[in-house]
Coordinates of C-alpha atoms in Angstrom, one line a residue:
M1300 CA 61.3 -49.3 70.6
L1301 CA 59.0 -48.6 73.5
R1302 CA 57.4 -51.9 74.8
Y1303 CA 55.3 -52.6 77.8
V1304 CA 52.7 -55.0 79.0
L1305 CA 49.2 -54.2 80.1
C1306 CA 48.1 -56.7 82.7
V1307 CA 44.5 -56.4 83.6
L1308 CA 43.1 -58.5 86.5
P1309 CA 40.5 -61.0 85.3
V1310 CA 36.9 -60.2 86.1
M1311 CA 34.0 -62.5 86.6
A1312 CA 32.3 -63.5 83.4
F1313 CA 28.6 -62.6 83.0
G1314 CA 29.0 -59.3 84.8
Q1315 CA 28.6 -56.1 82.7
V1316 CA 31.4 -53.9 81.4
E1317 CA 31.8 -50.9 83.8
Q1318 CA 30.7 -47.9 81.7
G1319 CA 28.7 -45.4 83.8
P1320 CA 25.1 -44.4 83.9
K1321 CA 22.8 -44.4 80.8
N1322 CA 21.7 -41.2 79.2
A1323 CA 18.4 -42.5 78.0
D1324 CA 15.8 -44.6 79.8
F1325 CA 15.1 -47.1 77.0
L1326 CA 14.8 -50.9 77.3
P1327 CA 16.7 -52.9 74.7
A1328 CA 14.6 -54.7 72.1
F1329 CA 16.2 -58.1 72.8
A1330 CA 18.7 -59.7 75.2
D1331 CA 22.3 -58.4 75.0
Q1332 CA 21.4 -55.6 72.6
T1333 CA 23.4 -53.4 75.0
R1334 CA 25.7 -54.0 77.9
A1335 CA 26.5 -57.6 77.0
P1336 CA 28.3 -59.7 79.5
E1337 CA 31.9 -58.7 80.3
M1338 CA 34.5 -61.3 79.1
P1339 CA 37.5 -62.3 81.0
A1340 CA 40.4 -59.8 80.6
T1341 CA 43.2 -60.4 78.1
Q1342 CA 46.9 -59.6 78.8
V1343 CA 48.4 -57.8 75.9
E1344 CA 51.9 -56.5 75.0
V1345 CA 51.9 -53.0 73.5
S1346 CA 54.8 -51.5 71.6
T1347 CA 55.3 -48.5 69.3
F1348 CA 55.4 -49.5 65.7
A1349 CA 55.8 -46.0 64.2
G1350 CA 55.5 -42.4 65.4
G1351 CA 55.2 -38.8 64.5
F1352 CA 51.7 -38.8 62.9
D1353 CA 49.3 -35.8 63.0
F1354 CA 45.8 -37.1 63.8
P1355 CA 46.1 -40.3 61.9
W1356 CA 42.7 -41.5 60.5
G1357 CA 43.0 -44.6 58.4
I1358 CA 45.5 -47.4 57.8
A1359 CA 45.7 -50.0 55.0
P1360 CA 48.2 -52.8 54.4
L1361 CA 50.1 -53.2 51.1
A1362 CA 50.9 -56.6 49.7
D1363 CA 54.6 -56.1 50.5
G1364 CA 54.0 -55.6 54.2
R1365 CA 54.1 -51.8 54.3
F1366 CA 51.2 -49.6 55.2
L1367 CA 49.5 -46.5 54.0
V1368 CA 48.3 -44.1 56.7
T1369 CA 46.2 -41.0 56.3
E1370 CA 46.3 -37.9 58.5
R1371 CA 43.2 -35.8 58.8
G1372 CA 45.1 -32.6 57.8
G1373 CA 45.6 -33.9 54.3
R1374 CA 48.8 -36.0 54.2
M1375 CA 49.1 -39.6 53.3
R1376 CA 52.2 -41.5 54.6
L1377 CA 53.9 -44.7 53.6
V1378 CA 55.1 -46.8 56.6
G1379 CA 57.8 -49.4 56.1
T1380 CA 58.0 -52.7 57.9
D1381 CA 60.6 -51.1 60.2
G1382 CA 58.4 -48.2 61.0
D1383 CA 60.2 -45.7 58.7
V1384 CA 57.8 -43.1 57.4
T1385 CA 57.7 -41.4 53.9
D1386 CA 55.2 -38.9 52.5
I1387 CA 53.0 -39.8 49.5
S1388 CA 52.4 -37.3 46.7
G1389 CA 49.7 -37.0 44.1
L1390 CA 46.6 -36.5 46.3
P1391 CA 43.8 -34.1 45.2
A1392 CA 43.2 -31.0 47.3
V1393 CA 41.7 -31.8 50.7
E1394 CA 39.4 -29.3 52.5
A1395 CA 40.4 -30.1 56.1
I1396 CA 37.7 -28.4 58.2
R1397 CA 36.7 -29.6 61.7
Q1398 CA 35.9 -33.3 61.4
G1399 CA 36.6 -33.3 57.7
G1400 CA 40.0 -33.9 56.0
L1401 CA 41.8 -36.9 54.6
L1402 CA 39.9 -39.8 56.1
D1403 CA 39.9 -43.5 55.3
V1404 CA 42.3 -45.5 53.0
A1405 CA 42.1 -49.0 51.7
V1406 CA 43.8 -51.1 49.0
G1407 CA 41.5 -53.0 46.7
P1408 CA 41.8 -56.4 45.1
D1409 CA 42.6 -54.6 41.9
G1410 CA 45.7 -53.2 43.5
L1411 CA 44.5 -49.7 43.5
V1412 CA 44.5 -47.3 46.5
Y1413 CA 41.0 -46.0 47.5
W1414 CA 40.4 -43.2 50.0
T1415 CA 37.8 -40.8 51.3
Y1416 CA 38.2 -37.1 51.9
S1417 CA 36.4 -33.8 52.3
K1418 CA 36.4 -31.8 49.0
A1419 CA 35.5 -28.1 48.3
V1420 CA 32.8 -28.0 45.7
Q1421 CA 30.2 -25.5 44.6
G1422 CA 27.8 -25.1 47.5
G1423 CA 30.2 -26.0 50.2
V1424 CA 32.1 -29.1 51.2
A1425 CA 31.3 -32.6 50.2
L1426 CA 32.5 -36.1 51.2
A1427 CA 34.3 -37.6 48.3
A1428 CA 35.9 -40.9 47.5
A1429 CA 38.8 -41.4 45.1
R1430 CA 41.2 -44.0 43.8
G1431 CA 44.6 -44.1 42.1
R1432 CA 47.6 -46.3 41.5
L1433 CA 50.6 -46.2 43.8
N1434 CA 53.8 -45.6 41.8
G1435 CA 56.7 -45.6 44.2
T1436 CA 55.8 -42.8 46.6
A1437 CA 53.3 -41.1 44.3
L1438 CA 49.6 -41.6 43.5
V1439 CA 49.0 -41.5 39.7
D1440 CA 45.9 -41.9 37.5
V1441 CA 43.9 -40.4 40.3
E1442 CA 40.1 -40.0 39.9
D1443 CA 37.1 -39.3 42.1
I1444 CA 34.6 -42.1 42.1
F1445 CA 32.0 -40.4 44.3
V1446 CA 31.2 -36.8 45.4
Q1447 CA 28.4 -36.5 48.0
S1448 CA 25.3 -34.5 47.2
P1449 CA 24.1 -32.2 48.5
A1450 CA 27.2 -30.4 49.7
T1451 CA 26.9 -28.2 52.9
N1452 CA 29.0 -25.7 54.7
A1453 CA 28.9 -27.9 57.9
G1454 CA 32.2 -29.3 59.2
Q1455 CA 30.9 -32.3 61.0
H1456 CA 29.7 -35.9 60.4
F1457 CA 31.5 -36.8 57.2
G1458 CA 31.9 -40.4 58.3
S1459 CA 33.5 -42.3 56.6
R1460 CA 35.0 -45.6 55.5
I1461 CA 35.6 -47.3 52.2
I1462 CA 35.9 -51.0 51.6
P1463 CA 36.9 -52.1 48.1
V1464 CA 35.9 -55.6 47.2
E1465 CA 35.6 -57.7 44.1
G1466 CA 33.1 -55.9 41.8
G1467 CA 33.0 -52.5 43.6
A1468 CA 33.4 -50.7 46.9
W1469 CA 31.3 -49.9 50.0
I1470 CA 31.4 -46.2 51.0
T1471 CA 29.8 -44.9 54.2
S1472 CA 28.7 -41.3 54.8
G1473 CA 27.5 -39.2 57.7
D1474 CA 24.5 -36.9 58.0
R1475 CA 26.8 -33.7 57.9
G1476 CA 25.0 -32.4 60.9
T1477 CA 21.7 -32.1 59.1
P1478 CA 19.8 -35.2 60.5
E1479 CA 16.8 -35.0 58.2
L1480 CA 19.1 -35.5 55.2
S1481 CA 19.6 -39.1 56.3
Q1482 CA 16.0 -39.9 55.4
G1483 CA 16.1 -38.0 52.1
D1484 CA 16.7 -39.0 48.5
N1485 CA 20.4 -38.1 48.5
T1486 CA 23.8 -39.7 49.4
V1487 CA 24.0 -38.1 52.9
G1488 CA 23.7 -40.4 56.0
K1489 CA 23.8 -43.5 53.9
V1490 CA 25.7 -46.7 53.1
L1491 CA 26.6 -46.6 49.4
W1492 CA 27.6 -49.2 46.9
F1493 CA 30.0 -48.3 44.0
D1494 CA 29.7 -50.9 41.3
G1495 CA 32.8 -49.8 39.4
S1496 CA 30.9 -47.2 37.4
N1497 CA 28.1 -45.8 39.5
V1498 CA 27.2 -45.1 43.1
R1499 CA 23.8 -46.1 44.5
V1500 CA 22.2 -46.0 48.0
W1501 CA 22.4 -49.3 49.8
S1502 CA 20.8 -48.4 53.2
T1503 CA 19.4 -45.3 54.7
G1504 CA 19.0 -43.6 58.1
H1505 CA 22.5 -43.5 59.4
R1506 CA 23.9 -40.7 61.6
N1507 CA 27.7 -40.8 61.3
I1508 CA 29.3 -44.1 60.3
Q1509 CA 32.9 -44.2 61.5
G1510 CA 33.7 -47.8 61.1
A1511 CA 33.1 -50.6 58.6
V1512 CA 34.4 -54.1 58.0
I1513 CA 33.5 -57.3 56.1
R1514 CA 32.9 -60.3 58.4
D1515 CA 31.9 -63.7 57.0
G1516 CA 31.0 -61.9 53.7
D1517 CA 28.7 -59.4 55.3
L1518 CA 29.2 -55.6 55.8
W1519 CA 29.1 -54.4 59.4
T1520 CA 29.2 -50.8 60.5
V1521 CA 29.4 -48.7 63.6
E1522 CA 28.1 -45.2 63.9
H1523 CA 28.0 -42.3 66.4
G1524 CA 24.8 -41.7 68.2
P1525 CA 24.0 -38.4 70.0
R1526 CA 24.1 -38.6 73.8
G1527 CA 23.9 -42.4 73.9
G1528 CA 22.9 -44.6 71.1
D1529 CA 26.1 -45.5 69.3
E1530 CA 25.2 -48.4 67.0
L1531 CA 26.6 -51.6 65.6
N1532 CA 24.7 -52.5 62.4
R1533 CA 24.8 -55.1 59.6
P1534 CA 23.2 -53.0 56.9
Q1535 CA 21.0 -54.8 54.4
Q1536 CA 20.0 -53.5 51.0
G1537 CA 17.0 -51.2 50.9
L1538 CA 16.5 -51.0 54.7
N1539 CA 16.2 -47.9 56.9
Y1540 CA 18.1 -47.7 60.1
G1541 CA 16.1 -45.0 61.6
W1542 CA 18.1 -41.8 62.2
P1543 CA 16.7 -39.4 63.2
V1544 CA 13.3 -40.9 63.6
I1545 CA 14.4 -43.4 66.3
S1546 CA 17.4 -43.6 68.4
Y1547 CA 18.7 -45.1 71.7
G1548 CA 20.2 -41.8 72.6
I1549 CA 18.9 -38.3 73.3
N1550 CA 19.9 -34.8 72.1
Y1551 CA 23.0 -33.1 73.7
N1552 CA 20.6 -30.6 75.4
G1553 CA 18.8 -33.5 77.1
R1554 CA 15.7 -33.5 74.9
D1555 CA 14.3 -36.5 73.2
I1556 CA 15.2 -37.4 69.6
T1557 CA 12.2 -36.7 67.3
G1558 CA 9.3 -38.7 68.9
G1559 CA 11.4 -40.0 71.8
E1560 CA 11.2 -43.6 70.5
A1561 CA 13.9 -46.3 70.1
A1562 CA 11.8 -48.5 67.9
A1563 CA 9.1 -48.0 65.3
E1564 CA 7.6 -49.9 62.4
G1565 CA 9.6 -49.7 59.2
Y1566 CA 12.9 -49.0 60.9
E1567 CA 15.6 -51.5 61.7
Q1568 CA 17.0 -52.2 65.1
P1569 CA 20.8 -52.0 65.7
V1570 CA 22.5 -55.3 66.4
Y1571 CA 24.0 -53.6 69.5
Y1572 CA 24.2 -50.2 71.0
W1573 CA 26.2 -48.3 73.6
D1574 CA 24.8 -45.9 76.2
P1575 CA 26.9 -44.0 77.3
V1576 CA 28.7 -43.8 74.0
I1577 CA 32.1 -45.1 73.0
A1578 CA 32.4 -42.7 70.1
P1579 CA 33.4 -45.5 67.7
G1580 CA 36.1 -45.3 65.1
G1581 CA 37.5 -48.0 62.8
M1582 CA 36.8 -51.7 63.0
G1583 CA 38.6 -55.0 62.5
T1584 CA 37.8 -58.7 62.7
Y1585 CA 40.2 -61.4 64.1
P1586 CA 41.2 -64.3 61.9
E1587 CA 39.5 -67.6 62.5
D1588 CA 42.8 -69.4 62.1
A1589 CA 44.9 -67.2 64.3
D1590 CA 47.1 -68.8 67.0
F1591 CA 45.4 -66.9 69.8
A1592 CA 42.2 -68.9 70.1
S1593 CA 40.4 -66.6 72.6
W1594 CA 40.0 -63.9 69.9
R1595 CA 39.1 -66.0 66.9
G1596 CA 36.2 -64.5 64.9
D1597 CA 35.9 -61.5 67.3
M1598 CA 35.2 -58.0 66.2
F1599 CA 37.3 -55.0 67.4
V1600 CA 35.9 -51.4 67.5
S1601 CA 38.1 -48.5 68.3
S1602 CA 36.8 -45.9 70.8
L1603 CA 37.4 -42.1 70.8
N1604 CA 35.6 -41.5 74.0
P1605 CA 36.4 -42.8 76.6
G1606 CA 39.1 -44.2 74.4
G1607 CA 40.8 -47.6 73.9
L1608 CA 39.6 -50.6 72.0
N1609 CA 36.4 -52.7 72.4
R1610 CA 36.4 -56.4 71.7
L1611 CA 33.0 -58.0 70.8
K1612 CA 32.3 -61.7 70.7
L1613 CA 29.4 -62.6 68.3
D1614 CA 27.3 -65.7 68.1
D1615 CA 24.6 -66.1 65.4
G1616 CA 24.8 -62.4 64.5
R1617 CA 24.4 -61.2 68.1
V1618 CA 26.9 -59.7 70.6
V1619 CA 27.3 -62.2 73.5
G1620 CA 30.4 -60.6 75.2
E1621 CA 32.4 -57.5 75.4
E1622 CA 35.9 -56.6 76.6
R1623 CA 37.5 -53.2 76.9
L1624 CA 41.2 -53.0 76.2
L1625 CA 43.9 -50.2 76.1
R1626 CA 41.9 -47.9 78.4
D1627 CA 45.0 -45.8 79.1
V1628 CA 46.2 -45.0 75.5
G1629 CA 43.6 -42.2 74.8
R1630 CA 41.5 -41.7 71.7
V1631 CA 41.8 -44.6 69.2
R1632 CA 40.7 -43.7 65.6
D1633 CA 41.3 -47.0 63.8
V1634 CA 42.5 -50.6 64.2
E1635 CA 44.1 -52.9 61.7
V1636 CA 44.1 -56.7 62.4
L1637 CA 47.3 -58.3 61.0
A1638 CA 47.4 -61.8 59.5
N1639 CA 49.7 -62.9 62.4
G1640 CA 47.0 -61.9 65.0
D1641 CA 48.7 -58.6 66.1
L1642 CA 46.7 -55.4 66.0
L1643 CA 47.9 -52.0 64.8
V1644 CA 46.1 -49.2 66.6
L1645 CA 46.0 -45.5 65.5
V1646 CA 46.0 -43.0 68.4
D1647 CA 44.0 -39.9 67.5
A1648 CA 46.3 -37.0 68.6
P1649 CA 49.0 -34.7 67.3
D1650 CA 52.4 -36.3 67.2
A1651 CA 50.7 -39.6 67.6
D1652 CA 52.0 -43.2 67.6
I1653 CA 50.8 -46.3 65.8
L1654 CA 50.8 -49.0 68.5
R1655 CA 51.3 -52.7 67.9
V1656 CA 49.2 -54.9 70.2
T1657 CA 50.0 -58.6 70.8
P1658 CA 47.7 -60.8 72.9
V1659 CA 49.9 -62.8 75.3
G1660 CA 47.5 -64.3 77.8
G1661 CA 43.9 -64.7 78.9
A1662 CA 41.2 -67.2 79.7
E1663 CA 40.3 -69.6 77.0

């Protein structure tokens, strides 16, 4: 097993994380809405937990200590506690185009496996969510619980994450590369709630939600902005989060988004935003009772660009500190926080590894 230690020299607290020049010339709406103070660096031990994955996308723990891992190309894998990998059968057909494919996976309190994927339907390709029962190495009793409408022929901005909880499941969706759909009466660019029978819109105006997690009973999400303007949100029922009417980013061609505003009446502000972007992936929260006190209650957000892992410290619903970890491991698609305080990190690459990250030192 490959094992090494990343030792980062501590930096002065209350400086800002080094991240390069901004793309847009917006002022934040409140203190520490962006570029929060940089926290003292943490020394971590990194080892390879399992390898040989083709663009892994999501990871979910099973009750027996094993893990389910999705690969964007359409394969689900079962990973043993020793890192041994087995294929799972029984998945519905996956239409793996561009950013679409087999996406998130989670295990619900009902013991069922839930996942999201891109599905070929009449009119194009839609984001779908499904569930089934794991029987050995096969999924059985598989059913779709959601199929996005409208479908499009676009291959981008599917999102998505699924979080099953008691009484239902949260499903996040992207704008599919058609921004105006995020403001429409549809299931595109939305946070959705599945109540066990039906899916309804929870919140509106999202661009491309790539991460979601439950923290202290609340749903938190992260989504990709354009050039700048990646967002951390705590979506509330019935509220509108602005895309594409407002944004802290600009278009890829350098032009303003819509009216060139970052705030407007009737639209919610993000809790936090990044400019330049981190291209967020999956999220995790650190246990309040974990042995490593420095990270208790913190939120982790994986980064596809520039890569690595971002640790956020929150106080009263606001980000009050940020640390950037694993800057040399490349694109990180997802992070799973284990009960013992270790992290499992999915590297977004062909023939990729799942890394185990253990904090071993840092300023209290």
